[in-house]
Tab-separated table of C-alpha atoms in Angstrom:
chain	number	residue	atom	x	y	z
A	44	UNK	CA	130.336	34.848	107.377
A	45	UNK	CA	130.734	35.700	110.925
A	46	UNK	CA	127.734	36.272	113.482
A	47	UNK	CA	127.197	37.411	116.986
A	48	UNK	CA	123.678	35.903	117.874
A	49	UNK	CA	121.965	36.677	121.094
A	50	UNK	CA	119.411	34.752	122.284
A	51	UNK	CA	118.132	37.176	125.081
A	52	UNK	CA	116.337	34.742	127.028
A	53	UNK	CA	119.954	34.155	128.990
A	54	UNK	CA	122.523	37.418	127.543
A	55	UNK	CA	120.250	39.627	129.360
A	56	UNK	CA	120.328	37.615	132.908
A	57	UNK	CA	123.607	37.057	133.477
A	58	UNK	CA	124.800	40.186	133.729
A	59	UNK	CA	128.629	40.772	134.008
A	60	UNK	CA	129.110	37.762	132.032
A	61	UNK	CA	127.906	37.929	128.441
A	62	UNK	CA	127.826	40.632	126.192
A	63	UNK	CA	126.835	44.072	127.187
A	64	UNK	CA	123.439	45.186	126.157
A	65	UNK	CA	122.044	49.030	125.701
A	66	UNK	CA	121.406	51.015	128.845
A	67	UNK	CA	117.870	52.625	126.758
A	68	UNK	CA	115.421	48.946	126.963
A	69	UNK	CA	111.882	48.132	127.174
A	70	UNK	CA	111.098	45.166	128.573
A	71	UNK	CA	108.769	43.124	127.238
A	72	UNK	CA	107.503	39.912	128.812
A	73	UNK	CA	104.244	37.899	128.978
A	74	UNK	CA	103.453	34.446	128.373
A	75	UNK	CA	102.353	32.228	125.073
A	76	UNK	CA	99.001	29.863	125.561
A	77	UNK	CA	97.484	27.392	122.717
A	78	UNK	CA	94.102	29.447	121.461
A	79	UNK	CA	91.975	26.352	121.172
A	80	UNK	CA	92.740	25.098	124.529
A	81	UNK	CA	94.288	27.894	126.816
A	82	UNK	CA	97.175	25.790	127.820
A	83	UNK	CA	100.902	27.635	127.992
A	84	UNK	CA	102.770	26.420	124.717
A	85	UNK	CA	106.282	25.818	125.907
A	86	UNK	CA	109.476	27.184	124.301
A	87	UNK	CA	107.963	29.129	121.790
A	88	UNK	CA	110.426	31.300	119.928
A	89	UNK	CA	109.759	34.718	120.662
A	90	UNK	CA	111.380	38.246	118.815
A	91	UNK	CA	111.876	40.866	117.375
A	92	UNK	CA	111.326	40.592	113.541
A	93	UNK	CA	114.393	40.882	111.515
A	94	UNK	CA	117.213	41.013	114.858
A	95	UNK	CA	118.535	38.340	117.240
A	96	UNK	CA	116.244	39.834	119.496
A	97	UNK	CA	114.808	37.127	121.379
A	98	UNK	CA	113.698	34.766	123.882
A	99	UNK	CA	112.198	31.440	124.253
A	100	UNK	CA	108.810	30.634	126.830
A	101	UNK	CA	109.900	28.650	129.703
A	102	UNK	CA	108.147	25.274	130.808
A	103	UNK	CA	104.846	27.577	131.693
A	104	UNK	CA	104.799	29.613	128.769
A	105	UNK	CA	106.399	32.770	130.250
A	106	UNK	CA	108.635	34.809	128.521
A	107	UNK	CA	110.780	37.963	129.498
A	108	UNK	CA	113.219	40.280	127.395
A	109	UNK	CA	114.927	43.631	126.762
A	110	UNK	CA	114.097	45.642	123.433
A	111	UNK	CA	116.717	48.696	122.855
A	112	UNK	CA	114.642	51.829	121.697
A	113	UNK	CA	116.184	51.836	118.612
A	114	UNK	CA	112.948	48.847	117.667
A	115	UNK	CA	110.378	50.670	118.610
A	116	UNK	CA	108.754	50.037	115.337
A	117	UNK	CA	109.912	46.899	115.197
A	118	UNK	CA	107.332	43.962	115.285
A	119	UNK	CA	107.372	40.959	117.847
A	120	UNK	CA	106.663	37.462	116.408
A	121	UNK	CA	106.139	33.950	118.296
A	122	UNK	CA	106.525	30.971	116.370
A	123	UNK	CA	106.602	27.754	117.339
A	124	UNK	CA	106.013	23.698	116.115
A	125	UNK	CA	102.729	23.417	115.192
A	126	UNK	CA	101.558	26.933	115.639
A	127	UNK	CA	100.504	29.634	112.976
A	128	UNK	CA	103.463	31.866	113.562
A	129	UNK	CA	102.293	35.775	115.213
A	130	UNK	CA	102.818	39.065	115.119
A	131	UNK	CA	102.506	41.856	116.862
A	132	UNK	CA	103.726	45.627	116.677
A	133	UNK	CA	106.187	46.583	119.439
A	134	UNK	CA	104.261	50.364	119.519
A	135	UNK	CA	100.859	48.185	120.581
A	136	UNK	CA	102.891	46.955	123.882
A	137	UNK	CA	103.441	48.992	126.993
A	138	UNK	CA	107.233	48.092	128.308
A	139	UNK	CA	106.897	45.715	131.560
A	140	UNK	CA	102.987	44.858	131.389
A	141	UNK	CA	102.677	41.587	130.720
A	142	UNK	CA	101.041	40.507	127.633
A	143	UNK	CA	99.185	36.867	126.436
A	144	UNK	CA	100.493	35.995	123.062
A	145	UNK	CA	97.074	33.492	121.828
A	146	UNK	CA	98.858	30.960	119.071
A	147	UNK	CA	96.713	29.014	116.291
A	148	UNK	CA	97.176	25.297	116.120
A	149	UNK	CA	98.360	24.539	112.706
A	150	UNK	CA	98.290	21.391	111.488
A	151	UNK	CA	97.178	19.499	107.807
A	152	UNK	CA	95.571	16.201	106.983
A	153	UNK	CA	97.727	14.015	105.581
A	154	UNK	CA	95.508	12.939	102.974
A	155	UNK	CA	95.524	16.453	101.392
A	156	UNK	CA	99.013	16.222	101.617
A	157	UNK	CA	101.259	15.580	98.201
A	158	UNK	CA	103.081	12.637	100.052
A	159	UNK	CA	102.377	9.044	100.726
A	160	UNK	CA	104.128	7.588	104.131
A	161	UNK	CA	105.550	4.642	102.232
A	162	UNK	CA	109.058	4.140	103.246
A	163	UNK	CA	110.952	4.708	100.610
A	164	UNK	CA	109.406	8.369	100.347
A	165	UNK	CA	110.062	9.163	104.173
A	166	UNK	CA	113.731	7.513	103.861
A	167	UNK	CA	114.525	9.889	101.329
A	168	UNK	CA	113.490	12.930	103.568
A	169	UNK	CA	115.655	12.005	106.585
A	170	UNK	CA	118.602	11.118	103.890
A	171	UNK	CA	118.135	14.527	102.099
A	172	UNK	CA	118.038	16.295	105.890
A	173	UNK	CA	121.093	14.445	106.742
A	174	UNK	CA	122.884	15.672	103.661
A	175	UNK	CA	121.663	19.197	104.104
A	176	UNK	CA	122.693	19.989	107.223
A	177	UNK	CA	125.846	21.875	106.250
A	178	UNK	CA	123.768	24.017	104.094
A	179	UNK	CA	121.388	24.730	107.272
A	180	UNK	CA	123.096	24.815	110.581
A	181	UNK	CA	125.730	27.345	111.919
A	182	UNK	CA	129.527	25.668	110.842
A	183	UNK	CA	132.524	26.622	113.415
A	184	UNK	CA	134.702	27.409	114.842
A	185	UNK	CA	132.513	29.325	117.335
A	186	UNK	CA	131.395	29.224	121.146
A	187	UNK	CA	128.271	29.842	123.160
A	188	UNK	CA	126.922	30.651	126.597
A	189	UNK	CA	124.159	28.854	128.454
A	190	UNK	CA	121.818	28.280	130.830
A	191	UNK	CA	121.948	24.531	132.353
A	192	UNK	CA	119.934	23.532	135.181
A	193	UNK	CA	120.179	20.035	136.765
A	194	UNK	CA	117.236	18.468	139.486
A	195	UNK	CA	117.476	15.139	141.079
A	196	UNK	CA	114.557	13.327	143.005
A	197	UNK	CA	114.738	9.788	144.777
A	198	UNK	CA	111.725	8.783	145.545
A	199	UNK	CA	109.704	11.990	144.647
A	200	UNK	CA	111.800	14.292	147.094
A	201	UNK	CA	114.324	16.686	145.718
A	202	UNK	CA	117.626	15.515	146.750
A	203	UNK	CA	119.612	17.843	144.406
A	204	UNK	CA	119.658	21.243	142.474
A	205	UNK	CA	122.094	22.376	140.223
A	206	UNK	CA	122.000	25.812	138.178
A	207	UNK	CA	124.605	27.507	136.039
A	208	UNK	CA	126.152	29.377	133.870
A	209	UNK	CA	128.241	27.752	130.995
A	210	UNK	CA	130.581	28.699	128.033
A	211	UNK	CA	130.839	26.019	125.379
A	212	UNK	CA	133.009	26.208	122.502
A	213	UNK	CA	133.034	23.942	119.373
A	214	UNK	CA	135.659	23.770	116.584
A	215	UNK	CA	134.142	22.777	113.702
A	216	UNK	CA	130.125	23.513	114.715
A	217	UNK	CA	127.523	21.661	112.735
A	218	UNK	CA	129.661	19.263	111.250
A	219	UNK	CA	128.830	15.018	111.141
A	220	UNK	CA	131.948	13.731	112.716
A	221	UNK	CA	132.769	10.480	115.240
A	222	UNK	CA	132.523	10.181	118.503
A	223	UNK	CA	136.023	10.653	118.980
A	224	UNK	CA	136.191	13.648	117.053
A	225	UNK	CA	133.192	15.411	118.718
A	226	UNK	CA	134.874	14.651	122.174
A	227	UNK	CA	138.040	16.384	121.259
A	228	UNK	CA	135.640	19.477	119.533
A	229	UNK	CA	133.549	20.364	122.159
A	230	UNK	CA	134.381	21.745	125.019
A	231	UNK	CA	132.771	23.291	128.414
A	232	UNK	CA	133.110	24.804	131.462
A	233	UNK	CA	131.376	25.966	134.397
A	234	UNK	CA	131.426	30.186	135.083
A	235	UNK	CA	129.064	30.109	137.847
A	236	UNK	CA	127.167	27.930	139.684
A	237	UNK	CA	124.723	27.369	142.381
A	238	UNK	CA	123.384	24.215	144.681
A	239	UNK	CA	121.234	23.025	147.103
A	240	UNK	CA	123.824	20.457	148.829
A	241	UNK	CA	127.337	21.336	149.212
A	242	UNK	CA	129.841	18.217	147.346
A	243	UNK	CA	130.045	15.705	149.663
A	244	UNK	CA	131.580	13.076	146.727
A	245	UNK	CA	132.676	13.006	142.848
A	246	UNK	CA	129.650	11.733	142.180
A	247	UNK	CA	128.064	15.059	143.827
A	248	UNK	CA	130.265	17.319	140.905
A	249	UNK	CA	129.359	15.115	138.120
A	250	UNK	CA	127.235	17.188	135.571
A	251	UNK	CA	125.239	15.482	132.936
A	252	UNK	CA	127.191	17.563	130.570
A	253	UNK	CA	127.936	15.442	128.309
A	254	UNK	CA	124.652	13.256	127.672
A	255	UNK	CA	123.296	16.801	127.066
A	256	UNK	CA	125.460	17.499	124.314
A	257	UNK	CA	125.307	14.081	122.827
A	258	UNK	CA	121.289	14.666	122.748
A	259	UNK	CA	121.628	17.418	119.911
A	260	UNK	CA	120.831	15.108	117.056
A	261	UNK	CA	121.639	17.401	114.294
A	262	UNK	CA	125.450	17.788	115.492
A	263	UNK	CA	126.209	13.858	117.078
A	264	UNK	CA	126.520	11.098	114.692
A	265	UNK	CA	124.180	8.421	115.915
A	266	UNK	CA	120.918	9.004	115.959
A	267	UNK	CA	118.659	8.855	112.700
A	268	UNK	CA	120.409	11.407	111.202
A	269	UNK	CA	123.293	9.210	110.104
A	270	UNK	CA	122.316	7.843	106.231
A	271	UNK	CA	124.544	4.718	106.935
A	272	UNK	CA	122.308	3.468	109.071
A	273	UNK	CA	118.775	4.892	107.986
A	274	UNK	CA	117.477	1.660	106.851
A	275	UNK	CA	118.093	-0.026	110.283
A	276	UNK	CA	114.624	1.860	111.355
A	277	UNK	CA	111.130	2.183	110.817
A	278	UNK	CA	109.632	5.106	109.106
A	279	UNK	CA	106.257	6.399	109.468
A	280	UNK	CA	103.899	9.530	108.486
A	281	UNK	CA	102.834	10.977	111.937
A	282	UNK	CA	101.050	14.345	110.231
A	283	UNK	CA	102.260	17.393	108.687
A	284	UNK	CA	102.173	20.576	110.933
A	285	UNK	CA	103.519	24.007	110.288
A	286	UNK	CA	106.537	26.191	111.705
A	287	UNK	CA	107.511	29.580	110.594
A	288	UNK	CA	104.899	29.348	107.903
A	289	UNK	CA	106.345	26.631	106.316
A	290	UNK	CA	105.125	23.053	106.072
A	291	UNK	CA	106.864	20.493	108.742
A	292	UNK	CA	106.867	17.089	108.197
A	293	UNK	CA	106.880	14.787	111.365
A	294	UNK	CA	107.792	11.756	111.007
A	295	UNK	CA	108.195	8.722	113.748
A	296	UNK	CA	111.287	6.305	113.639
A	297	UNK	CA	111.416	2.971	115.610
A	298	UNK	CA	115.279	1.605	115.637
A	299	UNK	CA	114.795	-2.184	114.943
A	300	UNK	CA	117.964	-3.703	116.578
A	301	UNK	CA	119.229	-0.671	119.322
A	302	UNK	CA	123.123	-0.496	119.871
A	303	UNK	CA	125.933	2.142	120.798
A	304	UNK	CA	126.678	2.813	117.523
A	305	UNK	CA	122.756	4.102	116.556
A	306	UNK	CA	121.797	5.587	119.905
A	307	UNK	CA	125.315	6.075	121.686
A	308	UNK	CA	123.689	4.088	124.763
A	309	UNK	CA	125.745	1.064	125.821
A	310	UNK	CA	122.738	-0.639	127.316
A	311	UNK	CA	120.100	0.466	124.662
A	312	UNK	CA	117.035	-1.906	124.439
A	313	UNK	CA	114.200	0.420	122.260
A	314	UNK	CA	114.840	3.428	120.533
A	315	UNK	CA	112.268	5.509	119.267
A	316	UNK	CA	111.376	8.866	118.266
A	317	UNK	CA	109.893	11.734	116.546
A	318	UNK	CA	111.689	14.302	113.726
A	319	UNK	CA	110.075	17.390	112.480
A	320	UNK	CA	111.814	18.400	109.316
A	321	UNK	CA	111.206	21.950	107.264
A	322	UNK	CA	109.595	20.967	103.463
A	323	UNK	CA	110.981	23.700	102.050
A	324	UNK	CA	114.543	23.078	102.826
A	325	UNK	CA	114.712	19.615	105.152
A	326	UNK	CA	115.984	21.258	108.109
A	327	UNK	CA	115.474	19.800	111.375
A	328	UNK	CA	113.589	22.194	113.515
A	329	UNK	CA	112.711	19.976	116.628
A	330	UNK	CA	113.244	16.362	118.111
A	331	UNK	CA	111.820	14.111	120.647
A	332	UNK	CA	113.307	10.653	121.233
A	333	UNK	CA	112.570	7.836	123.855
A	334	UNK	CA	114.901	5.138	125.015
A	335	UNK	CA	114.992	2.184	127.847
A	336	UNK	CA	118.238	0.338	128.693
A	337	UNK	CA	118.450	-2.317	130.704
A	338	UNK	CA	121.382	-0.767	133.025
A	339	UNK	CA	123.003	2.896	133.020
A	340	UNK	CA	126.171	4.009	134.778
A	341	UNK	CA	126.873	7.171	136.905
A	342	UNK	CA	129.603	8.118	134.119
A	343	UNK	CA	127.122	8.101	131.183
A	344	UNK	CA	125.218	6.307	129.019
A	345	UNK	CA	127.765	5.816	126.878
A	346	UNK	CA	129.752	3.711	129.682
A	347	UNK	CA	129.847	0.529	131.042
A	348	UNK	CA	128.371	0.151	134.257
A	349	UNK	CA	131.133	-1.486	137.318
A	350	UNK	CA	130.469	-2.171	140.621
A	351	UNK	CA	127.243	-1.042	142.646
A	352	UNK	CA	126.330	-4.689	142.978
A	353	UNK	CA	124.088	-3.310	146.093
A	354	UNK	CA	122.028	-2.137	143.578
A	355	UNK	CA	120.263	-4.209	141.054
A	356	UNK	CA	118.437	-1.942	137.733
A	357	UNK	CA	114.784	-2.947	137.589
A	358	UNK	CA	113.372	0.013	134.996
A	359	UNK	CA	115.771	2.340	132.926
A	360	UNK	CA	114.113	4.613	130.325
A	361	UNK	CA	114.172	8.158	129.630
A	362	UNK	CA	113.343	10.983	127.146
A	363	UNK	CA	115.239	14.221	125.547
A	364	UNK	CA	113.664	16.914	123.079
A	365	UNK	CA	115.840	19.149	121.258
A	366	UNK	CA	113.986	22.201	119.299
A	367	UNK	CA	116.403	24.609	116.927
A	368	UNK	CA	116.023	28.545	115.851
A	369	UNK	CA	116.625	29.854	112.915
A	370	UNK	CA	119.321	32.961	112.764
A	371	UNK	CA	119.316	34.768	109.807
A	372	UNK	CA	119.394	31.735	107.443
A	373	UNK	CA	121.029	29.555	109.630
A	374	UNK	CA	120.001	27.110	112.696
A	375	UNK	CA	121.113	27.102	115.983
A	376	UNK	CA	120.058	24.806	119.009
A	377	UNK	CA	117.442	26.046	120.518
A	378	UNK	CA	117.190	24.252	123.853
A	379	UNK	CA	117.499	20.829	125.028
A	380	UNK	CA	115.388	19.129	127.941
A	381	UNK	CA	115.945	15.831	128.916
A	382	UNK	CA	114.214	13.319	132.174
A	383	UNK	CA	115.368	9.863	132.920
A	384	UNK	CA	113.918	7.837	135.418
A	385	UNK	CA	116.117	4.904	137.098
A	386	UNK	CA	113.834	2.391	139.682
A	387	UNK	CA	116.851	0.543	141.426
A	388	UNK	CA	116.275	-2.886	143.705
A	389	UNK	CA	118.116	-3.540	146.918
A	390	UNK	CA	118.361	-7.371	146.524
A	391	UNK	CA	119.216	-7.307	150.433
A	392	UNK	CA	116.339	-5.421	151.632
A	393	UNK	CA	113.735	-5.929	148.542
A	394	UNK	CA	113.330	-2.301	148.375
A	395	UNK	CA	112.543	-0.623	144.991
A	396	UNK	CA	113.916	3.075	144.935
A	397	UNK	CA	112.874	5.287	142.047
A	398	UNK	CA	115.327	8.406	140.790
A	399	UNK	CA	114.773	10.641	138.277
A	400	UNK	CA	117.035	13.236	137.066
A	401	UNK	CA	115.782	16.375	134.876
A	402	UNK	CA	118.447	18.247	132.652
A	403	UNK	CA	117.918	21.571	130.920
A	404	UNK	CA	120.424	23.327	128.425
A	405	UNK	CA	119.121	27.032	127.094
A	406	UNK	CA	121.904	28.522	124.980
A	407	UNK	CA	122.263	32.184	124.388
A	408	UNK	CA	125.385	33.912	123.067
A	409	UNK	CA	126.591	32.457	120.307
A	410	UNK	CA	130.100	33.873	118.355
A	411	UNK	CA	131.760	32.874	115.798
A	412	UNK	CA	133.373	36.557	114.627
A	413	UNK	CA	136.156	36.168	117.740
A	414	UNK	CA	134.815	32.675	119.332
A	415	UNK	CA	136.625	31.673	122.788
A	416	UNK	CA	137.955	27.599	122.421
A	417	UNK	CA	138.398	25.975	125.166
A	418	UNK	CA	140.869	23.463	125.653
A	419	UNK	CA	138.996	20.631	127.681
A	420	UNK	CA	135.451	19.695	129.372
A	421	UNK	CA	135.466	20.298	132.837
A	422	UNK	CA	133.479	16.828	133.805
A	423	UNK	CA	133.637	17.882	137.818
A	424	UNK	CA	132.204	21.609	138.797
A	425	UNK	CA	132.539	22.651	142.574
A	426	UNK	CA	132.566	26.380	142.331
A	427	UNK	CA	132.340	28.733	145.212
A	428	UNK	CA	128.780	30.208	145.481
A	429	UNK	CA	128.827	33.879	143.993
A	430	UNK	CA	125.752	35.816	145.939
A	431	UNK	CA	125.943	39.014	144.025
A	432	UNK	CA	125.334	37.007	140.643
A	433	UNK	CA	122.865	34.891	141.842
A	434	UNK	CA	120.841	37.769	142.884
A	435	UNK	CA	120.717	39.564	139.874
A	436	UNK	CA	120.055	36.850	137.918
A	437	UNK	CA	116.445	36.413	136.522
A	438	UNK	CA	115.129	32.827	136.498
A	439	UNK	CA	112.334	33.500	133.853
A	440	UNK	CA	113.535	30.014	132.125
A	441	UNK	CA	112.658	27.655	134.818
């Protein structure tokens, strides 16, 4: 079955690039906050009821998107982790005032749950979400559109801003396949972009890119996901929650001995996490995973690190979450947000200096009817600075 999913949050602010959208819109925008406590709930799904009408909150709970006339009695819904999922009719909302979208926690004890957290139970969830994923998750060949955004700090000053639009294409989609096979699948490139600092180095065009990608659990191989090496981890009950109306287990994993192989980190020395995984048909809706290493290098974490012997790694840990949206009946990423922190030593001066690096990847257009492969990942990106893009383009996602 072929699909043409538009995740509005970025098809509807890049215009001139992705697909072409009706002329007749209402705009609806707003933001999402936590009822009991008033606080924005971030990346919340938000849509149109029954369409790929949609949008996702940014980091402050703000949303923004286009409705065609044509669902005017259509009904907006917000949904996300942990939430009771809401509803509203689009007739009840006047086009460009902003609205507040109040979300119920949702959440059950787990003693009035029909599940213990002994192992064996929990093993078998992750095994049976593993072997499910075919069933849940968008197969290829298809490619995508994005939003990817890339801040650097040293020392707590911003020494580098990256924004841009990207086309990614995938040959086989949510398939479990090796390393080498998922480098030779997936492929990117960079349509526009935009920078603080011009490229003064290789390093400056280096793009993250690929640790992004890797971070999407459901589609790499290591990770917890992989049933060969389940048992190599700690299982626990964290709670149950809800998402979409359905029950959501979460359950936290602790990797006993770390390696490349479970974490795709060369220097790897904890591994933990936290998987929230549909009961009604195991899919994985959202992940959150924290790792330290005891070195990184510049080309990846994947990567041995040579030379820099000026600098000597003192503290190496960082952090990715990964939430996915349900199309129709299938799953699609959803966004990806990772921060790593890296506190160097000078062993000639003593001094301790503290980087931190803060990746976002929003996708939006996703087709698999007539899907455009690529034939390689462009790893360097120095692109001319297009004004007349940049100025139409809506940053409601940051």
């Amino acid at each position: 079955m072929n699909y043409k999913i538009t995740a509005v949050i970025i098809a509807l602010f890049l215009p001139g690039i992705l697909v072409a959208q009706d002329t007749n819109m209402n705009t609806i925008k707003g933001i999402v906050v936590d009822n009991a406590t008033g606080k924005p709930v971030q990346y919340a799904n938000i849509g149109i009821e029954g369409t790929f009408l949609g949008s996702a909150s940014n980091a402050s709970g703000q949303f923004e998107f286009k409705v065609p006339a044509s669902e005017k009695n259509g009904y907006l819904y917000a949904s996300a982790v942990g939430y009771q999922t809401i509803k509203k009719a689009v007739t009840a909302i006047n086009s460009g005032n902003a609205i507040v979208l109040r979300m119920e926690p949702q959440s059950y004890k787990i003693e009035d749950v029909d599940i213990s957290a002994q192992s064996l139970v929990l093993y078998r969830i992750l095994r049976e979400a593993s072997k499910k994923i075919k069933n849940n998750y968008l197969q290829g060949p298809l490619s995508s559109q994005a939003y990817y955004r890339n801040d650097i700090t040293e020392d707590g000053n911003l020494i580098h801003h990256r924004e841009a639009a990207v086309e990614i294409s995938d040959k086989t989609g949510y398939v479990r396949e090796t390393p080498a096979q998922e480098q030779e699948d997936i492929n990117y490139r960079f349509m526009e972009v935009r920078t603080n600092t011009p490229f003064s180095s290789l390093a400056d065009g280096m793009t993250q890119m690929d640790e992004l990608l890797s971070y999407d659990i459901v589609r790499t191989r290591s990770g917890v996901l992989n049933a060969k090496f389940l048992h190599d981890y700690d299982l626990t009950l964290d709670q149950m929650t809800g998402f979409n109306g359905d029950s959501v287990w979460v359950v936290n994993y602790t990797l006993n001995h770390p390696d490349i192989s479970h974490t795709g980190d060369f220097y790897a020395t904890s591994y933990k996490g936290r998987i929230y995984i549909s009961k009604s048909n195991y899919a994985v809706v959202k992940n959150e995973t924290w790792i330290t290493a005891s070195n990184y290098s510049r080309q990846g974490r994947s990567f041995a690190a040579t030379g820099n012997a000026n600098l000597k790694p003192v503290e190496i840990h960082y952090n990715f979450t990964t939430t996915y949206r349900k199309n129709k009946n299938k799953f699609t990423l959803g966004f990806t947000k990772a921060t790593r922190q890296n506190v160097w030593l000078n062993p000639k001066t003593g001094n301790k200096e503290t980087i931190v690096y803060q990746t976002y990847l929003l996708p939006s257009v996703i087709e698999t009817a007539h899907p455009k492969m690529l034939s390689e990942r462009e790893y360097f990106v120095d692109k001319p600075y297009n004004k007349a893009f940049w100025d139409s383009f809506n940053a409601m996602v940051r």
